PQR file with spaces between the fields and no chain letter, atoms N, CA, C, O and H, PARSE charges and radii, in Angstrom:
ATOM       1  N    MET     1     -40.442   -7.314   11.688 -0.4000 1.5000
ATOM       2  CA   MET     1     -40.225   -6.796   13.020 -0.0000 2.0000
ATOM       3  C    MET     1     -39.798   -5.331   12.929  0.5500 1.7000
ATOM       4  O    MET     1     -38.942   -4.977   12.119 -0.5500 1.4000
ATOM       5  N    ALA     2     -40.382   -4.508   13.740 -0.4000 1.5000
ATOM       6  CA   ALA     2     -40.070   -3.079   13.748 -0.0000 2.0000
ATOM       7  C    ALA     2     -38.713   -2.835   14.409  0.5500 1.7000
ATOM       8  O    ALA     2     -38.325   -3.548   15.335 -0.5500 1.4000
ATOM       9  H    ALA     2     -41.077   -4.795   14.399  0.4000 1.0000
ATOM      10  N    ARG     3     -38.011   -1.837   13.929 -0.4000 1.5000
ATOM      11  CA   ARG     3     -36.721   -1.465   14.495 -0.0000 2.0000
ATOM      12  C    ARG     3     -36.916   -0.646   15.765  0.5500 1.7000
ATOM      13  O    ARG     3     -37.906    0.071   15.908 -0.5500 1.4000
ATOM      14  H    ARG     3     -38.326   -1.258   13.177  0.4000 1.0000
ATOM      15  N    VAL     4     -35.967   -0.758   16.679 -0.4000 1.5000
ATOM      16  CA   VAL     4     -35.986    0.040   17.902 -0.0000 2.0000
ATOM      17  C    VAL     4     -35.883    1.511   17.524  0.5500 1.7000
ATOM      18  O    VAL     4     -35.017    1.895   16.738 -0.5500 1.4000
ATOM      19  H    VAL     4     -35.163   -1.340   16.563  0.4000 1.0000
ATOM      20  N    GLY     5     -36.768    2.336   18.084 -0.4000 1.5000
ATOM      21  CA   GLY     5     -36.754    3.776   17.860 -0.0000 2.0000
ATOM      22  C    GLY     5     -37.592    4.255   16.692  0.5500 1.7000
ATOM      23  O    GLY     5     -37.907    5.443   16.613 -0.5500 1.4000
ATOM      24  H    GLY     5     -37.471    2.024   18.723  0.4000 1.0000
ATOM      25  N    ALA     6     -37.960    3.372   15.792 -0.4000 1.5000
ATOM      26  CA   ALA     6     -38.739    3.776   14.618 -0.0000 2.0000
ATOM      27  C    ALA     6     -40.219    3.906   14.976  0.5500 1.7000
ATOM      28  O    ALA     6     -40.756    3.100   15.736 -0.5500 1.4000
ATOM      29  H    ALA     6     -37.704    2.408   15.856  0.4000 1.0000
ATOM      30  N    LYS     7     -40.868    4.924   14.421 -0.4000 1.5000
ATOM      31  CA   LYS     7     -42.314    5.079   14.591 -0.0000 2.0000
ATOM      32  C    LYS     7     -43.000    4.326   13.459  0.5500 1.7000
ATOM      33  O    LYS     7     -42.607    4.430   12.298 -0.5500 1.4000
ATOM      34  H    LYS     7     -40.432    5.578   13.803  0.4000 1.0000
ATOM      35  N    ASN     8     -44.017    3.578   13.812 -0.4000 1.5000
ATOM      36  CA   ASN     8     -44.731    2.747   12.844 -0.0000 2.0000
ATOM      37  C    ASN     8     -46.229    2.877   13.044  0.5500 1.7000
ATOM      38  O    ASN     8     -46.690    3.295   14.106 -0.5500 1.4000
ATOM      39  H    ASN     8     -44.337    3.494   14.755  0.4000 1.0000
ATOM      40  N    ARG     9     -46.981    2.518   12.022 -0.4000 1.5000
ATOM      41  CA   ARG     9     -48.442    2.428   12.127 -0.0000 2.0000
ATOM      42  C    ARG     9     -48.821    0.954   12.093  0.5500 1.7000
ATOM      43  O    ARG     9     -48.274    0.174   11.314 -0.5500 1.4000
ATOM      44  H    ARG     9     -46.607    2.178   11.159  0.4000 1.0000
ATOM      45  N    ILE    10     -49.753    0.593   12.938 -0.4000 1.5000
ATOM      46  CA   ILE    10     -50.223   -0.788   12.963 -0.0000 2.0000
ATOM      47  C    ILE    10     -51.114   -1.016   11.746  0.5500 1.7000
ATOM      48  O    ILE    10     -52.084   -0.290   11.527 -0.5500 1.4000
ATOM      49  H    ILE    10     -50.198    1.226   13.570  0.4000 1.0000
ATOM      50  N    LYS    11     -50.773   -2.032   10.958 -0.4000 1.5000
ATOM      51  CA   LYS    11     -51.536   -2.359    9.751 -0.0000 2.0000
ATOM      52  C    LYS    11     -52.530   -3.481    9.990  0.5500 1.7000
ATOM      53  O    LYS    11     -53.578   -3.537    9.346 -0.5500 1.4000
ATOM      54  H    LYS    11     -49.986   -2.622   11.135  0.4000 1.0000
ATOM      55  N    ALA    12     -52.203   -4.381   10.921 -0.4000 1.5000
ATOM      56  CA   ALA    12     -53.099   -5.509   11.213 -0.0000 2.0000
ATOM      57  C    ALA    12     -52.743   -6.092   12.568  0.5500 1.7000
ATOM      58  O    ALA    12     -51.614   -5.969   13.044 -0.5500 1.4000
ATOM      59  H    ALA    12     -51.352   -4.337   11.444  0.4000 1.0000
ATOM      60  N    VAL    13     -53.721   -6.723   13.171 -0.4000 1.5000
ATOM      61  CA   VAL    13     -53.517   -7.463   14.416 -0.0000 2.0000
ATOM      62  C    VAL    13     -54.066   -8.860   14.178  0.5500 1.7000
ATOM      63  O    VAL    13     -55.231   -9.021   13.815 -0.5500 1.4000
ATOM      64  H    VAL    13     -54.638   -6.824   12.785  0.4000 1.0000
ATOM      65  N    TRP    14     -53.226   -9.870   14.383 -0.4000 1.5000
ATOM      66  CA   TRP    14     -53.598  -11.248   14.119 -0.0000 2.0000
ATOM      67  C    TRP    14     -53.879  -11.991   15.411  0.5500 1.7000
ATOM      68  O    TRP    14     -53.450  -11.585   16.491 -0.5500 1.4000
ATOM      69  H    TRP    14     -52.279   -9.739   14.678  0.4000 1.0000
ATOM      70  N    GLY    15     -54.604  -13.077   15.278 -0.4000 1.5000
ATOM      71  CA   GLY    15     -54.862  -13.950   16.415 -0.0000 2.0000
ATOM      72  C    GLY    15     -56.338  -14.239   16.553  0.5500 1.7000
ATOM      73  O    GLY    15     -57.167  -13.739   15.793 -0.5500 1.4000
ATOM      74  H    GLY    15     -54.953  -13.407   14.400  0.4000 1.0000
ATOM      75  N    HIS    16     -56.646  -15.061   17.543 -0.4000 1.5000
ATOM      76  CA   HIS    16     -58.049  -15.380   17.791 -0.0000 2.0000
ATOM      77  C    HIS    16     -58.748  -14.164   18.401  0.5500 1.7000
ATOM      78  O    HIS    16     -58.092  -13.214   18.828 -0.5500 1.4000
ATOM      79  H    HIS    16     -55.972  -15.468   18.160  0.4000 1.0000
ATOM      80  N    ARG    17     -60.039  -14.198   18.439 -0.4000 1.5000
ATOM      81  CA   ARG    17     -60.840  -13.040   18.849 -0.0000 2.0000
ATOM      82  C    ARG    17     -60.447  -12.513   20.231  0.5500 1.7000
ATOM      83  O    ARG    17     -60.321  -11.302   20.411 -0.5500 1.4000
ATOM      84  H    ARG    17     -60.572  -14.969   18.092  0.4000 1.0000
ATOM      85  N    GLU    18     -60.252  -13.394   21.200 -0.4000 1.5000
ATOM      86  CA   GLU    18     -59.904  -12.960   22.555 -0.0000 2.0000
ATOM      87  C    GLU    18     -58.557  -12.255   22.583  0.5500 1.7000
ATOM      88  O    GLU    18     -58.392  -11.259   23.287 -0.5500 1.4000
ATOM      89  H    GLU    18     -60.355  -14.378   21.054  0.4000 1.0000
ATOM      90  N    LEU    19     -57.595  -12.763   21.824 -0.4000 1.5000
ATOM      91  CA   LEU    19     -56.275  -12.142   21.764 -0.0000 2.0000
ATOM      92  C    LEU    19     -56.366  -10.765   21.118  0.5500 1.7000
ATOM      93  O    LEU    19     -55.783   -9.803   21.619 -0.5500 1.4000
ATOM      94  H    LEU    19     -57.729  -13.572   21.253  0.4000 1.0000
ATOM      95  N    LYS    20     -57.090  -10.667   20.013 -0.4000 1.5000
ATOM      96  CA   LYS    20     -57.246   -9.376   19.335 -0.0000 2.0000
ATOM      97  C    LYS    20     -57.950   -8.371   20.239  0.5500 1.7000
ATOM      98  O    LYS    20     -57.585   -7.196   20.256 -0.5500 1.4000
ATOM      99  H    LYS    20     -57.563  -11.449   19.606  0.4000 1.0000
ATOM     100  N    ASN    21     -58.956   -8.817   20.991 -0.4000 1.5000
ATOM     101  CA   ASN    21     -59.641   -7.925   21.926 -0.0000 2.0000
ATOM     102  C    ASN    21     -58.702   -7.470   23.036  0.5500 1.7000
ATOM     103  O    ASN    21     -58.729   -6.305   23.433 -0.5500 1.4000
ATOM     104  H    ASN    21     -59.253   -9.772   20.977  0.4000 1.0000
ATOM     105  N    HIS    22     -57.871   -8.380   23.539 -0.4000 1.5000
ATOM     106  CA   HIS    22     -56.901   -8.028   24.582 -0.0000 2.0000
ATOM     107  C    HIS    22     -55.916   -6.980   24.062  0.5500 1.7000
ATOM     108  O    HIS    22     -55.644   -5.990   24.741 -0.5500 1.4000
ATOM     109  H    HIS    22     -57.849   -9.326   23.217  0.4000 1.0000
ATOM     110  N    LEU    23     -55.386   -7.198   22.868 -0.4000 1.5000
ATOM     111  CA   LEU    23     -54.449   -6.235   22.288 -0.0000 2.0000
ATOM     112  C    LEU    23     -55.124   -4.887   22.041  0.5500 1.7000
ATOM     113  O    LEU    23     -54.507   -3.843   22.250 -0.5500 1.4000
ATOM     114  H    LEU    23     -55.606   -8.002   22.317  0.4000 1.0000
ATOM     115  N    ALA    24     -56.366   -4.899   21.605 -0.4000 1.5000
ATOM     116  CA   ALA    24     -57.102   -3.646   21.386 -0.0000 2.0000
ATOM     117  C    ALA    24     -57.287   -2.898   22.703  0.5500 1.7000
ATOM     118  O    ALA    24     -57.179   -1.672   22.736 -0.5500 1.4000
ATOM     119  H    ALA    24     -56.867   -5.747   21.435  0.4000 1.0000
ATOM     120  N    THR    25     -57.561   -3.616   23.780 -0.4000 1.5000
ATOM     121  CA   THR    25     -57.707   -2.995   25.096 -0.0000 2.0000
ATOM     122  C    THR    25     -56.411   -2.311   25.525  0.5500 1.7000
ATOM     123  O    THR    25     -56.438   -1.279   26.195 -0.5500 1.4000
ATOM     124  H    THR    25     -57.649   -4.612   23.754  0.4000 1.0000
ATOM     125  N    LEU    26     -55.283   -2.891   25.136 -0.4000 1.5000
ATOM     126  CA   LEU    26     -53.985   -2.299   25.464 -0.0000 2.0000
ATOM     127  C    LEU    26     -53.632   -1.123   24.553  0.5500 1.7000
ATOM     128  O    LEU    26     -52.679   -0.395   24.829 -0.5500 1.4000
ATOM     129  H    LEU    26     -55.262   -3.729   24.591  0.4000 1.0000
ATOM     130  N    GLY    27     -54.389   -0.931   23.470 -0.4000 1.5000
ATOM     131  CA   GLY    27     -54.144    0.178   22.559 -0.0000 2.0000
ATOM     132  C    GLY    27     -53.613   -0.214   21.198  0.5500 1.7000
ATOM     133  O    GLY    27     -53.365    0.653   20.360 -0.5500 1.4000
ATOM     134  H    GLY    27     -55.164   -1.523   23.245  0.4000 1.0000
ATOM     135  N    PHE    28     -53.434   -1.502   20.962 -0.4000 1.5000
ATOM     136  CA   PHE    28     -52.902   -1.982   19.689 -0.0000 2.0000
ATOM     137  C    PHE    28     -54.038   -2.168   18.696  0.5500 1.7000
ATOM     138  O    PHE    28     -54.578   -3.264   18.550 -0.5500 1.4000
ATOM     139  H    PHE    28     -53.636   -2.205   21.643  0.4000 1.0000
ATOM     140  N    THR    29     -54.392   -1.085   18.015 -0.4000 1.5000
ATOM     141  CA   THR    29     -55.469   -1.109   17.034 -0.0000 2.0000
ATOM     142  C    THR    29     -54.931   -0.640   15.689  0.5500 1.7000
ATOM     143  O    THR    29     -53.941    0.088   15.628 -0.5500 1.4000
ATOM     144  H    THR    29     -53.953   -0.194   18.134  0.4000 1.0000
ATOM     145  N    VAL    30     -55.585   -1.057   14.619 -0.4000 1.5000
ATOM     146  CA   VAL    30     -55.169   -0.675   13.266 -0.0000 2.0000
ATOM     147  C    VAL    30     -55.111    0.845   13.164  0.5500 1.7000
ATOM     148  O    VAL    30     -56.013    1.545   13.624 -0.5500 1.4000
ATOM     149  H    VAL    30     -56.390   -1.649   14.668  0.4000 1.0000
ATOM     150  N    ASN    31     -54.045    1.341   12.557 -0.4000 1.5000
ATOM     151  CA   ASN    31     -53.735    2.754   12.332 -0.0000 2.0000
ATOM     152  C    ASN    31     -53.184    3.471   13.552  0.5500 1.7000
ATOM     153  O    ASN    31     -52.876    4.660   13.465 -0.5500 1.4000
ATOM     154  H    ASN    31     -53.313    0.772   12.182  0.4000 1.0000
ATOM     155  N    SER    32     -53.047    2.793   14.687 -0.4000 1.5000
ATOM     156  CA   SER    32     -52.408    3.410   15.849 -0.0000 2.0000
ATOM     157  C    SER    32     -50.910    3.490   15.599  0.5500 1.7000
ATOM     158  O    SER    32     -50.332    2.620   14.947 -0.5500 1.4000
ATOM     159  H    SER    32     -53.297    1.828   14.757  0.4000 1.0000
ATOM     160  N    GLU    33     -50.282    4.551   16.128 -0.4000 1.5000
ATOM     161  CA   GLU    33     -48.837    4.684   16.022 -0.0000 2.0000
ATOM     162  C    GLU    33     -48.193    3.924   17.170  0.5500 1.7000
ATOM     163  O    GLU    33     -48.642    4.006   18.314 -0.5500 1.4000
ATOM     164  H    GLU    33     -50.752    5.257   16.657  0.4000 1.0000
ATOM     165  N    VAL    34     -47.140    3.186   16.856 -0.4000 1.5000
ATOM     166  CA   VAL    34     -46.429    2.397   17.863 -0.0000 2.0000
ATOM     167  C    VAL    34     -44.934    2.522   17.616  0.5500 1.7000
ATOM     168  O    VAL    34     -44.480    2.540   16.472 -0.5500 1.4000
ATOM     169  H    VAL    34     -46.775    3.120   15.928  0.4000 1.0000
ATOM     170  N    SER    35     -44.169    2.608   18.709 -0.4000 1.5000
ATOM     171  CA   SER    35     -42.714    2.655   18.621 -0.0000 2.0000
ATOM     172  C    SER    35     -42.130    1.589   19.525  0.5500 1.7000
ATOM     173  O    SER    35     -42.610    1.376   20.638 -0.5500 1.4000
ATOM     174  H    SER    35     -44.538    2.593   19.638  0.4000 1.0000
ATOM     175  N    VAL    36     -41.095    0.920   19.047 -0.4000 1.5000
ATOM     176  CA   VAL    36     -40.374   -0.043   19.874 -0.0000 2.0000
ATOM     177  C    VAL    36     -39.304    0.728   20.636  0.5500 1.7000
ATOM     178  O    VAL    36     -38.452    1.384   20.036 -0.5500 1.4000
ATOM     179  H    VAL    36     -40.705    1.093   18.142  0.4000 1.0000
ATOM     180  N    ILE    37     -39.356    0.643   21.957 -0.4000 1.5000
ATOM     181  CA   ILE    37     -38.385    1.343   22.795 -0.0000 2.0000
ATOM     182  C    ILE    37     -37.167    0.461   23.044  0.5500 1.7000
ATOM     183  O    ILE    37     -36.031    0.928   22.961 -0.5500 1.4000
ATOM     184  H    ILE    37     -40.048    0.111   22.444  0.4000 1.0000
ATOM     185  N    SER    38     -37.402   -0.808   23.349 -0.4000 1.5000
ATOM     186  CA   SER    38     -36.285   -1.732   23.559 -0.0000 2.0000
ATOM     187  C    SER    38     -36.752   -3.171   23.406  0.5500 1.7000
ATOM     188  O    SER    38     -37.943   -3.478   23.458 -0.5500 1.4000
ATOM     189  H    SER    38     -38.325   -1.188   23.416  0.4000 1.0000
ATOM     190  N    LYS    39     -35.760   -4.045   23.213 -0.4000 1.5000
ATOM     191  CA   LYS    39     -36.008   -5.484   23.124 -0.0000 2.0000
ATOM     192  C    LYS    39     -34.974   -6.168   24.008  0.5500 1.7000
ATOM     193  O    LYS    39     -33.785   -5.860   23.931 -0.5500 1.4000
ATOM     194  H    LYS    39     -34.792   -3.795   23.170  0.4000 1.0000
ATOM     195  N    ALA    40     -35.427   -7.095   24.847 -0.4000 1.5000
ATOM     196  CA   ALA    40     -34.492   -7.829   25.696 -0.0000 2.0000
ATOM     197  C    ALA    40     -35.146   -9.083   26.243  0.5500 1.7000
ATOM     198  O    ALA    40     -36.308   -9.061   26.647 -0.5500 1.4000
ATOM     199  H    ALA    40     -36.393   -7.345   24.909  0.4000 1.0000
ATOM     200  N    ARG    41     -34.403  -10.166   26.256 -0.4000 1.5000
ATOM     201  CA   ARG    41     -34.828  -11.424   26.879 -0.0000 2.0000
ATOM     202  C    ARG    41     -36.225  -11.880   26.489  0.5500 1.7000
ATOM     203  O    ARG    41     -36.991  -12.327   27.343 -0.5500 1.4000
ATOM     204  H    ARG    41     -33.459  -10.184   25.927  0.4000 1.0000
ATOM     205  N    GLY    42     -36.560  -11.774   25.230 -0.4000 1.5000
ATOM     206  CA   GLY    42     -37.853  -12.255   24.770 -0.0000 2.0000
ATOM     207  C    GLY    42     -39.006  -11.316   25.027  0.5500 1.7000
ATOM     208  O    GLY    42     -40.164  -11.685   24.827 -0.5500 1.4000
ATOM     209  H    GLY    42     -35.938  -11.411   24.537  0.4000 1.0000
ATOM     210  N    ASN    43     -38.708  -10.100   25.472 -0.4000 1.5000
ATOM     211  CA   ASN    43     -39.746   -9.097   25.717 -0.0000 2.0000
ATOM     212  C    ASN    43     -39.492   -7.860   24.875  0.5500 1.7000
ATOM     213  O    ASN    43     -38.366   -7.600   24.451 -0.5500 1.4000
ATOM     214  H    ASN    43     -37.768   -9.800   25.634  0.4000 1.0000
ATOM     215  N    VAL    44     -40.545   -7.106   24.641 -0.4000 1.5000
ATOM     216  CA   VAL    44     -40.459   -5.882   23.860 -0.0000 2.0000
ATOM     217  C    VAL    44     -41.145   -4.777   24.654  0.5500 1.7000
ATOM     218  O    VAL    44     -42.271   -4.949   25.123 -0.5500 1.4000
ATOM     219  H    VAL    44     -41.460   -7.317   24.986  0.4000 1.0000
ATOM     220  N    VAL    45     -40.462   -3.639   24.805 -0.4000 1.5000
ATOM     221  CA   VAL    45     -41.078   -2.471   25.431 -0.0000 2.0000
ATOM     222  C    VAL    45     -41.483   -1.540   24.304  0.5500 1.7000
ATOM     223  O    VAL    45     -40.661   -1.160   23.471 -0.5500 1.4000
ATOM     224  H    VAL    45     -39.548   -3.500   24.425  0.4000 1.0000
ATOM     225  N    VAL    46     -42.762   -1.175   24.286 -0.4000 1.5000
ATOM     226  CA   VAL    46     -43.289   -0.343   23.212 -0.0000 2.0000
ATOM     227  C    VAL    46     -44.002    0.874   23.774  0.5500 1.7000
ATOM     228  O    VAL    46     -44.420    0.898   24.932 -0.5500 1.4000
ATOM     229  H    VAL    46     -43.430   -1.484   24.963  0.4000 1.0000
ATOM     230  N    SER    47     -44.126    1.873   22.931 -0.4000 1.5000
ATOM     231  CA   SER    47     -44.918    3.055   23.239 -0.0000 2.0000
ATOM     232  C    SER    47     -46.112    3.042   22.296  0.5500 1.7000
ATOM     233  O    SER    47     -45.956    3.010   21.075 -0.5500 1.4000
ATOM     234  H    SER    47     -43.786    1.854   21.991  0.4000 1.0000
ATOM     235  N    VAL    48     -47.307    3.068   22.881 -0.4000 1.5000
ATOM     236  CA   VAL    48     -48.529    3.090   22.089 -0.0000 2.0000
ATOM     237  C    VAL    48     -49.556    3.932   22.831  0.5500 1.7000
ATOM     238  O    VAL    48     -49.801    3.721   24.019 -0.5500 1.4000
ATOM     239  H    VAL    48     -47.433    3.094   23.873  0.4000 1.0000
ATOM     240  N    LYS    49     -50.156    4.886   22.128 -0.4000 1.5000
ATOM     241  CA   LYS    49     -51.188    5.757   22.705 -0.0000 2.0000
ATOM     242  C    LYS    49     -50.758    6.368   24.039  0.5500 1.7000
ATOM     243  O    LYS    49     -51.477    6.280   25.034 -0.5500 1.4000
ATOM     244  H    LYS    49     -49.957    5.058   21.163  0.4000 1.0000
ATOM     245  N    ASN    50     -49.575    6.988   24.045 -0.4000 1.5000
ATOM     246  CA   ASN    50     -49.038    7.684   25.222 -0.0000 2.0000
ATOM     247  C    ASN    50     -48.810    6.780   26.422  0.5500 1.7000
ATOM     248  O    ASN    50     -48.815    7.256   27.557 -0.5500 1.4000
ATOM     249  H    ASN    50     -48.991    7.060   23.237  0.4000 1.0000
ATOM     250  N    ALA    51     -48.611    5.497   26.201 -0.4000 1.5000
ATOM     251  CA   ALA    51     -48.317    4.556   27.286 -0.0000 2.0000
ATOM     252  C    ALA    51     -47.118    3.702   26.890  0.5500 1.7000
ATOM     253  O    ALA    51     -46.909    3.411   25.712 -0.5500 1.4000
ATOM     254  H    ALA    51     -48.606    5.109   25.279  0.4000 1.0000
ATOM     255  N    ARG    52     -46.339    3.309   27.884 -0.4000 1.5000
ATOM     256  CA   ARG    52     -45.246    2.362   27.664 -0.0000 2.0000
ATOM     257  C    ARG    52     -45.683    1.015   28.208  0.5500 1.7000
ATOM     258  O    ARG    52     -46.137    0.902   29.346 -0.5500 1.4000
ATOM     259  H    ARG    52     -46.508    3.546   28.840  0.4000 1.0000
ATOM     260  N    LEU    53     -45.539    0.004   27.378 -0.4000 1.5000
ATOM     261  CA   LEU    53     -45.962   -1.340   27.762 -0.0000 2.0000
ATOM     262  C    LEU    53     -44.861   -2.340   27.449  0.5500 1.7000
ATOM     263  O    LEU    53     -44.167   -2.217   26.439 -0.5500 1.4000
ATOM     264  H    LEU    53     -45.170    0.096   26.453  0.4000 1.0000
ATOM     265  N    ALA    54     -44.705   -3.322   28.311 -0.4000 1.5000
ATOM     266  CA   ALA    54     -43.809   -4.444   28.045 -0.0000 2.0000
ATOM     267  C    ALA    54     -44.681   -5.635   27.668  0.5500 1.7000
ATOM     268  O    ALA    54     -45.571   -6.034   28.419 -0.5500 1.4000
ATOM     269  H    ALA    54     -45.269   -3.422   29.131  0.4000 1.0000
ATOM     270  N    ILE    55     -44.412   -6.188   26.504 -0.4000 1.5000
ATOM     271  CA   ILE    55     -45.161   -7.359   26.047 -0.0000 2.0000
ATOM     272  C    ILE    55     -44.160   -8.425   25.606  0.5500 1.7000
ATOM     273  O    ILE    55     -43.006   -8.123   25.300 -0.5500 1.4000
ATOM     274  H    ILE    55     -43.690   -5.863   25.894  0.4000 1.0000
ATOM     275  N    SER    56     -44.609   -9.648   25.579 -0.4000 1.5000
ATOM     276  CA   SER    56     -43.735  -10.736   25.138 -0.0000 2.0000
ATOM     277  C    SER    56     -43.507  -10.640   23.629  0.5500 1.7000
ATOM     278  O    SER    56     -44.322  -10.082   22.895 -0.5500 1.4000
ATOM     279  H    SER    56     -45.546   -9.894   25.827  0.4000 1.0000
ATOM     280  N    GLN    57     -42.399  -11.189   23.195 -0.4000 1.5000
ATOM     281  CA   GLN    57     -42.124  -11.240   21.759 -0.0000 2.0000
ATOM     282  C    GLN    57     -43.212  -12.034   21.051  0.5500 1.7000
ATOM     283  O    GLN    57     -43.601  -11.707   19.930 -0.5500 1.4000
ATOM     284  H    GLN    57     -41.737  -11.642   23.791  0.4000 1.0000
ATOM     285  N    GLU    58     -43.698  -13.077   21.710 -0.4000 1.5000
ATOM     286  CA   GLU    58     -44.771  -13.899   21.144 -0.0000 2.0000
ATOM     287  C    GLU    58     -46.024  -13.061   20.884  0.5500 1.7000
ATOM     288  O    GLU    58     -46.660  -13.204   19.839 -0.5500 1.4000
ATOM     289  H    GLU    58     -43.382  -13.343   22.621  0.4000 1.0000
ATOM     290  N    LEU    59     -46.377  -12.196   21.820 -0.4000 1.5000
ATOM     291  CA   LEU    59     -47.534  -11.317   21.646 -0.0000 2.0000
ATOM     292  C    LEU    59     -47.250  -10.280   20.560  0.5500 1.7000
ATOM     293  O    LEU    59     -48.114   -9.989   19.732 -0.5500 1.4000
ATOM     294  H    LEU    59     -45.860  -12.080   22.669  0.4000 1.0000
ATOM     295  N    ALA    60     -46.047   -9.728   20.567 -0.4000 1.5000
ATOM     296  CA   ALA    60     -45.669   -8.722   19.572 -0.0000 2.0000
ATOM     297  C    ALA    60     -45.730   -9.281   18.152  0.5500 1.7000
ATOM     298  O    ALA    60     -46.002   -8.543   17.205 -0.5500 1.4000
ATOM     299  H    ALA    60     -45.346   -9.964   21.239  0.4000 1.0000
ATOM     300  N    ASN    61     -45.481  -10.562   18.004 -0.4000 1.5000
ATOM     301  CA   ASN    61     -45.512  -11.179   16.675 -0.0000 2.0000
ATOM     302  C    ASN    61     -46.901  -11.165   16.049  0.5500 1.7000
ATOM     303  O    ASN    61     -47.035  -11.432   14.855 -0.5500 1.4000
ATOM     304  H    ASN    61     -45.260  -11.161   18.773  0.4000 1.0000
ATOM     305  N    ASN    62     -47.933  -10.862   16.824 -0.4000 1.5000
ATOM     306  CA   ASN    62     -49.301  -10.779   16.310 -0.0000 2.0000
ATOM     307  C    ASN    62     -49.652   -9.385   15.801  0.5500 1.7000
ATOM     308  O    ASN    62     -50.765   -9.157   15.326 -0.5500 1.4000
ATOM     309  H    ASN    62     -47.824  -10.645   17.794  0.4000 1.0000
ATOM     310  N    ILE    63     -48.706   -8.451   15.898 -0.4000 1.5000
ATOM     311  CA   ILE    63     -48.953   -7.061   15.510 -0.0000 2.0000
ATOM     312  C    ILE    63     -48.125   -6.753   14.267  0.5500 1.7000
ATOM     313  O    ILE    63     -46.895   -6.775   14.317 -0.5500 1.4000
ATOM     314  H    ILE    63     -47.802   -8.635   16.283  0.4000 1.0000
ATOM     315  N    MET    64     -48.797   -6.464   13.150 -0.4000 1.5000
ATOM     316  CA   MET    64     -48.098   -6.154   11.898 -0.0000 2.0000
ATOM     317  C    MET    64     -48.026   -4.647   11.718  0.5500 1.7000
ATOM     318  O    MET    64     -49.034   -3.943   11.785 -0.5500 1.4000
ATOM     319  H    MET    64     -49.796   -6.445   13.109  0.4000 1.0000
ATOM     320  N    VAL    65     -46.805   -4.170   11.487 -0.4000 1.5000
ATOM     321  CA   VAL    65     -46.615   -2.735   11.228 -0.0000 2.0000
ATOM     322  C    VAL    65     -46.132   -2.533    9.818  0.5500 1.7000
ATOM     323  O    VAL    65     -45.910   -1.397    9.398 -0.5500 1.4000
ATOM     324  H    VAL    65     -45.987   -4.742   11.432  0.4000 1.0000
């Protein structure tokens, strides 16, 4: 799990094809830079490709940095 405030590069995205396509549409692609802004109540707010997104912890667990 990435630390809050740290900049990371995405190394892999796991899951079935539809999930991986959904994450790619949101900007979560291999070699993209991603930062965790905050974590609360089972959700994670991240910065990816100049956008801030809130995703579930379950979804975030499919993104390896």
